[in-house]
């Protein structure tokens, strides 16, 4: 029997993002601005297919072709007439595809698409089940023959040239003279065209580095980025101020030339654009899905301010400097100056990428964050979907906790997201020595609170948090931010800001901590025993926190295997609410201080030892986590699918198109997203995938870099 973690049920939950009210309050100009930004985000979002697996673009093209010819109801009607039952309609995909109207109209094209991706999309071969580098999984950030050592070498090369990995992919092959060479390919519209006024042109050449040849080129995803830039240029005409105009201009430069420096400049203008009605961000942002942890997945969002919830976050920002002093590390480990950020609650209109988070703290560029600051956003309509929980589907909690959990999960999540984003990701200093040898801390007076000695390690010029901590950077940072949220939610001032006091405030604290330890158990779904690796940064982070709180002892947290009413294995997570402050807080304080000190000092060896130690999943008593993982898989509830609206132009007016919360609604939202160029995009995606297909023909192949 196949591992249940790789199987999704046919009755998976579907929810719609509701932004009708927020969109309705926009002026005609704001709607046009939001529309063109949304179009840019959706076109750019297709890049994710080319960053995931060799077959992903073909799967998208196949489904797009299928549903452009027939909508879900028509396809179902056709299938039932062909003799398929209701159940088979959901399961017999090959028969459905090859019997579809699209296949009848274009039999060769549909047949070829199915031949390329049909087996791969159902494959449960170990290497094809999840993301990973080389033999550990599948990724298209690297050619299949790249190893972890190759990724480290390439990172050292990029650091030596002050090049960011965010908008790159790495291919190992042979150069024109047959010699082994690594190609670093930048995402850009321009390919080999000269651009004398660009800071990127001098970097596009061959290099020798540590006995290896590197070639820096550009033009990755070119036709898709051309569509992104087309709509960013159109959005400029409806910008509310010069910051937005300059921001968009720099994004256009970045996507045209392949320049991360231009994107950083755009991000600086974005930070200066305080309190916009329509908020957005776009680019190669989060590195969670790069197996090495340095390359950014394309992401774009457009959202509208929710004024009532934003007022609470504004009050949190006003208290931030005072609350930062409550964190358990010395002042020297905090930024020299807290740059007051925007913190708004937004209703998402568009979020293009591989998933939709509940909150964001960006930009991710360390140098920009330290010098210019950052922005925080909480995505209100995403939170509303995230904490809608049915009692009967609540796993691993005691019956007496369930009603309390349902009542307070929403408010507790708002508190946690606010603290996580603003004071978690927004806190802490990196100790840096710049290219002139100057330190941003006093070497003589700053003492490591863990050792009592002077600081002995730091970040050199060109090194960043992601490049230095690589494979653990994302999860480690999420763990630090989650821990800050748990730690500071105990502060009465925080609870007052969110309108909570008395017994209700204590219930919110309890549910917040309970939710975290339960999430730690649920996170086991994303652990792969065969490779002893975690597949999701946030889930790993929550498991680590569960381990820390279990280690605190004194009955603070217990995880007990049980037998469910259905006779199958089950478990219960218990948290003693009376020991949160007396036992939980000191344990979290010590752990959080260690996380920050190791991050500030760039102590990779000690950081890895600490974090990987807590991340280990074993069958050691008393928890027996490997056995509990089987119970978690048995009881898991599939993550909901999210249906997002579209916008369209009717004359000079922008209309909002909404869809029902169903699989059919989700399909229609995608089919109507690109009404005029669906075929062109299918051809672009499959063409780009085919052009690089030689890089995924086996780990022992060394193909030519130029086809």
PDB file of N, CA, C and O in Angstrom, residues 10 55 58-67 70 72 75-76 78-79 82 84-103 110-111 113-123 667:
ATOM      1  N   UNK A  10     -10.340  12.545  -2.475  1.00  0.00           N
ATOM      2  CA  UNK A  10     -11.167  13.225  -3.477  1.00  0.00           C
ATOM      3  C   UNK A  10     -12.035  14.316  -2.856  1.00  0.00           C
ATOM      4  O   UNK A  10     -12.453  15.249  -3.542  1.00  0.00           O
ATOM      5  N   UNK A  55       8.318  17.788 -14.853  1.00  0.00           N
ATOM      6  CA  UNK A  55       6.994  17.539 -15.433  1.00  0.00           C
ATOM      7  C   UNK A  55       5.961  18.610 -15.109  1.00  0.00           C
ATOM      8  O   UNK A  55       4.906  18.681 -15.745  1.00  0.00           O
ATOM      9  N   UNK A  58       4.389  20.672 -17.893  1.00  0.00           N
ATOM     10  CA  UNK A  58       3.585  19.841 -18.797  1.00  0.00           C
ATOM     11  C   UNK A  58       2.233  19.497 -18.156  1.00  0.00           C
ATOM     12  O   UNK A  58       1.211  19.441 -18.849  1.00  0.00           O
ATOM     13  N   UNK A  59       2.238  19.257 -16.848  1.00  0.00           N
ATOM     14  CA  UNK A  59       0.971  18.987 -16.153  1.00  0.00           C
ATOM     15  C   UNK A  59       0.052  20.196 -16.265  1.00  0.00           C
ATOM     16  O   UNK A  59      -1.140  20.070 -16.577  1.00  0.00           O
ATOM     17  N   UNK A  60       0.615  21.381 -16.019  1.00  0.00           N
ATOM     18  CA  UNK A  60      -0.195  22.603 -16.126  1.00  0.00           C
ATOM     19  C   UNK A  60      -0.744  22.750 -17.546  1.00  0.00           C
ATOM     20  O   UNK A  60      -1.935  23.033 -17.744  1.00  0.00           O
ATOM     21  N   UNK A  61       0.117  22.561 -18.553  1.00  0.00           N
ATOM     22  CA  UNK A  61      -0.314  22.724 -19.941  1.00  0.00           C
ATOM     23  C   UNK A  61      -1.410  21.726 -20.301  1.00  0.00           C
ATOM     24  O   UNK A  61      -2.375  22.067 -21.000  1.00  0.00           O
ATOM     25  N   UNK A  62      -1.266  20.494 -19.809  1.00  0.00           N
ATOM     26  CA  UNK A  62      -2.274  19.465 -20.082  1.00  0.00           C
ATOM     27  C   UNK A  62      -3.626  19.850 -19.488  1.00  0.00           C
ATOM     28  O   UNK A  62      -4.664  19.800 -20.171  1.00  0.00           O
ATOM     29  N   UNK A  63      -3.622  20.243 -18.216  1.00  0.00           N
ATOM     30  CA  UNK A  63      -4.889  20.602 -17.563  1.00  0.00           C
ATOM     31  C   UNK A  63      -5.485  21.872 -18.163  1.00  0.00           C
ATOM     32  O   UNK A  63      -6.704  21.991 -18.323  1.00  0.00           O
ATOM     33  N   UNK A  64      -4.616  22.818 -18.509  1.00  0.00           N
ATOM     34  CA  UNK A  64      -5.096  24.048 -19.146  1.00  0.00           C
ATOM     35  C   UNK A  64      -5.769  23.736 -20.477  1.00  0.00           C
ATOM     36  O   UNK A  64      -6.852  24.249 -20.786  1.00  0.00           O
ATOM     37  N   UNK A  65      -5.123  22.877 -21.266  1.00  0.00           N
ATOM     38  CA  UNK A  65      -5.686  22.475 -22.567  1.00  0.00           C
ATOM     39  C   UNK A  65      -7.029  21.769 -22.378  1.00  0.00           C
ATOM     40  O   UNK A  65      -8.000  22.005 -23.112  1.00  0.00           O
ATOM     41  N   UNK A  66      -7.086  20.912 -21.391  1.00  0.00           N
ATOM     42  CA  UNK A  66      -8.294  20.135 -21.105  1.00  0.00           C
ATOM     43  C   UNK A  66      -9.476  21.055 -20.787  1.00  0.00           C
ATOM     44  O   UNK A  66     -10.570  20.924 -21.350  1.00  0.00           O
ATOM     45  N   UNK A  67      -9.249  22.028 -19.869  1.00  0.00           N
ATOM     46  CA  UNK A  67     -10.357  22.840 -19.369  1.00  0.00           C
ATOM     47  C   UNK A  67     -10.614  24.095 -20.193  1.00  0.00           C
ATOM     48  O   UNK A  67     -11.629  24.758 -20.005  1.00  0.00           O
ATOM     49  N   UNK A  70     -13.302  22.304 -22.424  1.00  0.00           N
ATOM     50  CA  UNK A  70     -14.536  21.945 -21.709  1.00  0.00           C
ATOM     51  C   UNK A  70     -14.407  22.363 -20.251  1.00  0.00           C
ATOM     52  O   UNK A  70     -13.365  22.094 -19.630  1.00  0.00           O
ATOM     53  N   UNK A  72     -15.477  22.011 -16.183  1.00  0.00           N
ATOM     54  CA  UNK A  72     -15.595  20.763 -15.411  1.00  0.00           C
ATOM     55  C   UNK A  72     -16.933  20.042 -15.580  1.00  0.00           C
ATOM     56  O   UNK A  72     -16.968  18.807 -15.672  1.00  0.00           O
ATOM     57  N   UNK A  75     -17.047  18.395 -19.023  1.00  0.00           N
ATOM     58  CA  UNK A  75     -16.133  17.252 -19.050  1.00  0.00           C
ATOM     59  C   UNK A  75     -16.736  16.069 -18.297  1.00  0.00           C
ATOM     60  O   UNK A  75     -16.651  14.918 -18.743  1.00  0.00           O
ATOM     61  N   UNK A  76     -17.362  16.375 -17.167  1.00  0.00           N
ATOM     62  CA  UNK A  76     -17.993  15.313 -16.379  1.00  0.00           C
ATOM     63  C   UNK A  76     -19.138  14.670 -17.160  1.00  0.00           C
ATOM     64  O   UNK A  76     -19.269  13.434 -17.190  1.00  0.00           O
ATOM     65  N   UNK A  78     -19.508  14.510 -20.354  1.00  0.00           N
ATOM     66  CA  UNK A  78     -18.910  13.717 -21.433  1.00  0.00           C
ATOM     67  C   UNK A  78     -18.400  12.380 -20.896  1.00  0.00           C
ATOM     68  O   UNK A  78     -18.602  11.325 -21.501  1.00  0.00           O
ATOM     69  N   UNK A  79     -17.742  12.435 -19.716  1.00  0.00           N
ATOM     70  CA  UNK A  79     -17.165  11.217 -19.123  1.00  0.00           C
ATOM     71  C   UNK A  79     -18.258  10.224 -18.745  1.00  0.00           C
ATOM     72  O   UNK A  79     -18.114   9.014 -18.971  1.00  0.00           O
ATOM     73  N   UNK A  82     -19.518   8.423 -21.615  1.00  0.00           N
ATOM     74  CA  UNK A  82     -18.546   7.436 -22.095  1.00  0.00           C
ATOM     75  C   UNK A  82     -18.524   6.177 -21.231  1.00  0.00           C
ATOM     76  O   UNK A  82     -17.762   5.254 -21.489  1.00  0.00           O
ATOM     77  N   UNK A  84     -17.999   6.147 -17.711  1.00  0.00           N
ATOM     78  CA  UNK A  84     -17.318   6.267 -16.425  1.00  0.00           C
ATOM     79  C   UNK A  84     -18.339   6.525 -15.327  1.00  0.00           C
ATOM     80  O   UNK A  84     -19.346   7.217 -15.543  1.00  0.00           O
ATOM     81  N   UNK A  85     -18.100   5.964 -14.156  1.00  0.00           N
ATOM     82  CA  UNK A  85     -18.964   6.258 -13.007  1.00  0.00           C
ATOM     83  C   UNK A  85     -18.521   7.578 -12.372  1.00  0.00           C
ATOM     84  O   UNK A  85     -17.477   8.133 -12.715  1.00  0.00           O
ATOM     85  N   UNK A  86     -19.323   8.087 -11.405  1.00  0.00           N
ATOM     86  CA  UNK A  86     -18.965   9.324 -10.687  1.00  0.00           C
ATOM     87  C   UNK A  86     -17.584   9.193 -10.040  1.00  0.00           C
ATOM     88  O   UNK A  86     -16.770  10.104 -10.085  1.00  0.00           O
ATOM     89  N   UNK A  87     -17.319   8.019  -9.425  1.00  0.00           N
ATOM     90  CA  UNK A  87     -16.034   7.810  -8.755  1.00  0.00           C
ATOM     91  C   UNK A  87     -14.898   7.748  -9.772  1.00  0.00           C
ATOM     92  O   UNK A  87     -13.836   8.336  -9.577  1.00  0.00           O
ATOM     93  N   UNK A  88     -15.133   7.035 -10.881  1.00  0.00           N
ATOM     94  CA  UNK A  88     -14.096   6.902 -11.903  1.00  0.00           C
ATOM     95  C   UNK A  88     -13.759   8.251 -12.534  1.00  0.00           C
ATOM     96  O   UNK A  88     -12.622   8.503 -12.916  1.00  0.00           O
ATOM     97  N   UNK A  89     -14.750   9.161 -12.611  1.00  0.00           N
ATOM     98  CA  UNK A  89     -14.522  10.495 -13.167  1.00  0.00           C
ATOM     99  C   UNK A  89     -13.427  11.215 -12.375  1.00  0.00           C
ATOM    100  O   UNK A  89     -12.653  11.981 -12.925  1.00  0.00           O
ATOM    101  N   UNK A  90     -13.361  10.941 -11.073  1.00  0.00           N
ATOM    102  CA  UNK A  90     -12.352  11.586 -10.229  1.00  0.00           C
ATOM    103  C   UNK A  90     -11.025  10.837 -10.238  1.00  0.00           C
ATOM    104  O   UNK A  90     -10.003  11.390  -9.820  1.00  0.00           O
ATOM    105  N   UNK A  91     -11.026   9.601 -10.700  1.00  0.00           N
ATOM    106  CA  UNK A  91      -9.835   8.757 -10.534  1.00  0.00           C
ATOM    107  C   UNK A  91      -9.201   8.261 -11.828  1.00  0.00           C
ATOM    108  O   UNK A  91      -7.999   8.014 -11.865  1.00  0.00           O
ATOM    109  N   UNK A  92      -9.970   8.090 -12.870  1.00  0.00           N
ATOM    110  CA  UNK A  92      -9.444   7.517 -14.119  1.00  0.00           C
ATOM    111  C   UNK A  92      -8.984   8.645 -15.040  1.00  0.00           C
ATOM    112  O   UNK A  92      -9.619   8.963 -16.047  1.00  0.00           O
ATOM    113  N   UNK A  93      -7.876   9.251 -14.685  1.00  0.00           N
ATOM    114  CA  UNK A  93      -7.462  10.477 -15.367  1.00  0.00           C
ATOM    115  C   UNK A  93      -7.047  10.220 -16.811  1.00  0.00           C
ATOM    116  O   UNK A  93      -7.409  10.983 -17.708  1.00  0.00           O
ATOM    117  N   UNK A  94      -6.308   9.153 -17.069  1.00  0.00           N
ATOM    118  CA  UNK A  94      -5.844   8.908 -18.437  1.00  0.00           C
ATOM    119  C   UNK A  94      -7.017   8.735 -19.392  1.00  0.00           C
ATOM    120  O   UNK A  94      -7.051   9.333 -20.475  1.00  0.00           O
ATOM    121  N   UNK A  95      -7.989   7.948 -18.969  1.00  0.00           N
ATOM    122  CA  UNK A  95      -9.165   7.718 -19.819  1.00  0.00           C
ATOM    123  C   UNK A  95      -9.926   9.021 -20.042  1.00  0.00           C
ATOM    124  O   UNK A  95     -10.408   9.300 -21.141  1.00  0.00           O
ATOM    125  N   UNK A  96      -9.987   9.831 -18.990  1.00  0.00           N
ATOM    126  CA  UNK A  96     -10.688  11.110 -19.060  1.00  0.00           C
ATOM    127  C   UNK A  96      -9.971  12.055 -20.028  1.00  0.00           C
ATOM    128  O   UNK A  96     -10.604  12.687 -20.883  1.00  0.00           O
ATOM    129  N   UNK A  97      -8.647  12.137 -19.915  1.00  0.00           N
ATOM    130  CA  UNK A  97      -7.860  13.042 -20.764  1.00  0.00           C
ATOM    131  C   UNK A  97      -7.960  12.636 -22.228  1.00  0.00           C
ATOM    132  O   UNK A  97      -8.244  13.462 -23.107  1.00  0.00           O
ATOM    133  N   UNK A  98      -7.720  11.362 -22.505  1.00  0.00           N
ATOM    134  CA  UNK A  98      -7.665  10.912 -23.897  1.00  0.00           C
ATOM    135  C   UNK A  98      -9.047  10.856 -24.546  1.00  0.00           C
ATOM    136  O   UNK A  98      -9.156  10.805 -25.773  1.00  0.00           O
ATOM    137  N   UNK A  99     -10.110  10.895 -23.718  1.00  0.00           N
ATOM    138  CA  UNK A  99     -11.465  10.922 -24.273  1.00  0.00           C
ATOM    139  C   UNK A  99     -12.064  12.318 -24.305  1.00  0.00           C
ATOM    140  O   UNK A  99     -13.229  12.496 -24.675  1.00  0.00           O
ATOM    141  N   UNK A 100     -11.281  13.305 -23.937  1.00  0.00           N
ATOM    142  CA  UNK A 100     -11.796  14.675 -23.829  1.00  0.00           C
ATOM    143  C   UNK A 100     -11.929  15.343 -25.194  1.00  0.00           C
ATOM    144  O   UNK A 100     -11.372  14.881 -26.195  1.00  0.00           O
ATOM    145  N   UNK A 101     -12.650  16.455 -25.206  1.00  0.00           N
ATOM    146  CA  UNK A 101     -12.800  17.240 -26.438  1.00  0.00           C
ATOM    147  C   UNK A 101     -11.445  17.773 -26.902  1.00  0.00           C
ATOM    148  O   UNK A 101     -11.152  17.803 -28.097  1.00  0.00           O
ATOM    149  N   UNK A 102     -10.600  18.180 -25.937  1.00  0.00           N
ATOM    150  CA  UNK A 102      -9.265  18.678 -26.288  1.00  0.00           C
ATOM    151  C   UNK A 102      -8.471  17.618 -27.034  1.00  0.00           C
ATOM    152  O   UNK A 102      -7.771  17.918 -28.014  1.00  0.00           O
ATOM    153  N   UNK A 103      -8.574  16.360 -26.596  1.00  0.00           N
ATOM    154  CA  UNK A 103      -7.846  15.265 -27.245  1.00  0.00           C
ATOM    155  C   UNK A 103      -8.420  14.963 -28.621  1.00  0.00           C
ATOM    156  O   UNK A 103      -7.686  14.612 -29.552  1.00  0.00           O
ATOM    157  N   UNK A 110      -2.194  16.578 -27.226  1.00  0.00           N
ATOM    158  CA  UNK A 110      -2.641  16.101 -25.916  1.00  0.00           C
ATOM    159  C   UNK A 110      -1.982  14.766 -25.585  1.00  0.00           C
ATOM    160  O   UNK A 110      -1.561  14.529 -24.443  1.00  0.00           O
ATOM    161  N   UNK A 111      -1.860  13.900 -26.591  1.00  0.00           N
ATOM    162  CA  UNK A 111      -1.197  12.612 -26.373  1.00  0.00           C
ATOM    163  C   UNK A 111       0.253  12.777 -25.949  1.00  0.00           C
ATOM    164  O   UNK A 111       0.741  12.075 -25.054  1.00  0.00           O
ATOM    165  N   UNK A 113       1.566  15.449 -24.420  1.00  0.00           N
ATOM    166  CA  UNK A 113       1.589  15.987 -23.056  1.00  0.00           C
ATOM    167  C   UNK A 113       1.378  14.874 -22.039  1.00  0.00           C
ATOM    168  O   UNK A 113       2.071  14.796 -21.018  1.00  0.00           O
ATOM    169  N   UNK A 114       0.417  13.993 -22.324  1.00  0.00           N
ATOM    170  CA  UNK A 114       0.154  12.892 -21.397  1.00  0.00           C
ATOM    171  C   UNK A 114       1.360  11.952 -21.313  1.00  0.00           C
ATOM    172  O   UNK A 114       1.729  11.493 -20.229  1.00  0.00           O
ATOM    173  N   UNK A 115       1.994  11.723 -22.446  1.00  0.00           N
ATOM    174  CA  UNK A 115       3.149  10.817 -22.465  1.00  0.00           C
ATOM    175  C   UNK A 115       4.293  11.374 -21.615  1.00  0.00           C
ATOM    176  O   UNK A 115       4.996  10.635 -20.927  1.00  0.00           O
ATOM    177  N   UNK A 116       4.477  12.703 -21.646  1.00  0.00           N
ATOM    178  CA  UNK A 116       5.564  13.331 -20.893  1.00  0.00           C
ATOM    179  C   UNK A 116       5.301  13.304 -19.390  1.00  0.00           C
ATOM    180  O   UNK A 116       6.207  13.047 -18.597  1.00  0.00           O
ATOM    181  N   UNK A 117       4.050  13.578 -18.999  1.00  0.00           N
ATOM    182  CA  UNK A 117       3.812  13.773 -17.558  1.00  0.00           C
ATOM    183  C   UNK A 117       2.888  12.751 -16.897  1.00  0.00           C
ATOM    184  O   UNK A 117       2.791  12.723 -15.669  1.00  0.00           O
ATOM    185  N   UNK A 118       2.220  11.920 -17.676  1.00  0.00           N
ATOM    186  CA  UNK A 118       1.223  11.013 -17.102  1.00  0.00           C
ATOM    187  C   UNK A 118       1.774  10.110 -16.014  1.00  0.00           C
ATOM    188  O   UNK A 118       1.246  10.046 -14.902  1.00  0.00           O
ATOM    189  N   UNK A 119       2.856   9.400 -16.322  1.00  0.00           N
ATOM    190  CA  UNK A 119       3.443   8.493 -15.331  1.00  0.00           C
ATOM    191  C   UNK A 119       4.087   9.265 -14.181  1.00  0.00           C
ATOM    192  O   UNK A 119       3.974   8.894 -13.013  1.00  0.00           O
ATOM    193  N   UNK A 120       4.784  10.359 -14.531  1.00  0.00           N
ATOM    194  CA  UNK A 120       5.524  11.100 -13.505  1.00  0.00           C
ATOM    195  C   UNK A 120       4.606  11.728 -12.458  1.00  0.00           C
ATOM    196  O   UNK A 120       4.946  11.801 -11.282  1.00  0.00           O
ATOM    197  N   UNK A 121       3.425  12.185 -12.873  1.00  0.00           N
ATOM    198  CA  UNK A 121       2.570  12.848 -11.880  1.00  0.00           C
ATOM    199  C   UNK A 121       1.995  11.859 -10.863  1.00  0.00           C
ATOM    200  O   UNK A 121       1.615  12.252  -9.764  1.00  0.00           O
ATOM    201  N   UNK A 122       1.995  10.573 -11.210  1.00  0.00           N
ATOM    202  CA  UNK A 122       1.510   9.566 -10.265  1.00  0.00           C
ATOM    203  C   UNK A 122       2.644   8.761  -9.624  1.00  0.00           C
ATOM    204  O   UNK A 122       2.397   7.908  -8.777  1.00  0.00           O
ATOM    205  N   UNK A 123       3.876   9.029 -10.047  1.00  0.00           N
ATOM    206  CA  UNK A 123       4.997   8.222  -9.590  1.00  0.00           C
ATOM    207  C   UNK A 123       5.240   8.381  -8.088  1.00  0.00           C
ATOM    208  O   UNK A 123       5.266   9.497  -7.562  1.00  0.00           O
ATOM    209  N   UNK A 667     -10.952  25.306 -10.701  1.00  0.00           N
ATOM    210  CA  UNK A 667     -10.563  25.097 -12.104  1.00  0.00           C
ATOM    211  C   UNK A 667     -10.995  26.286 -12.958  1.00  0.00           C
ATOM    212  O   UNK A 667     -10.216  26.796 -13.776  1.00  0.00           O
TER     213      UNK A 667
END
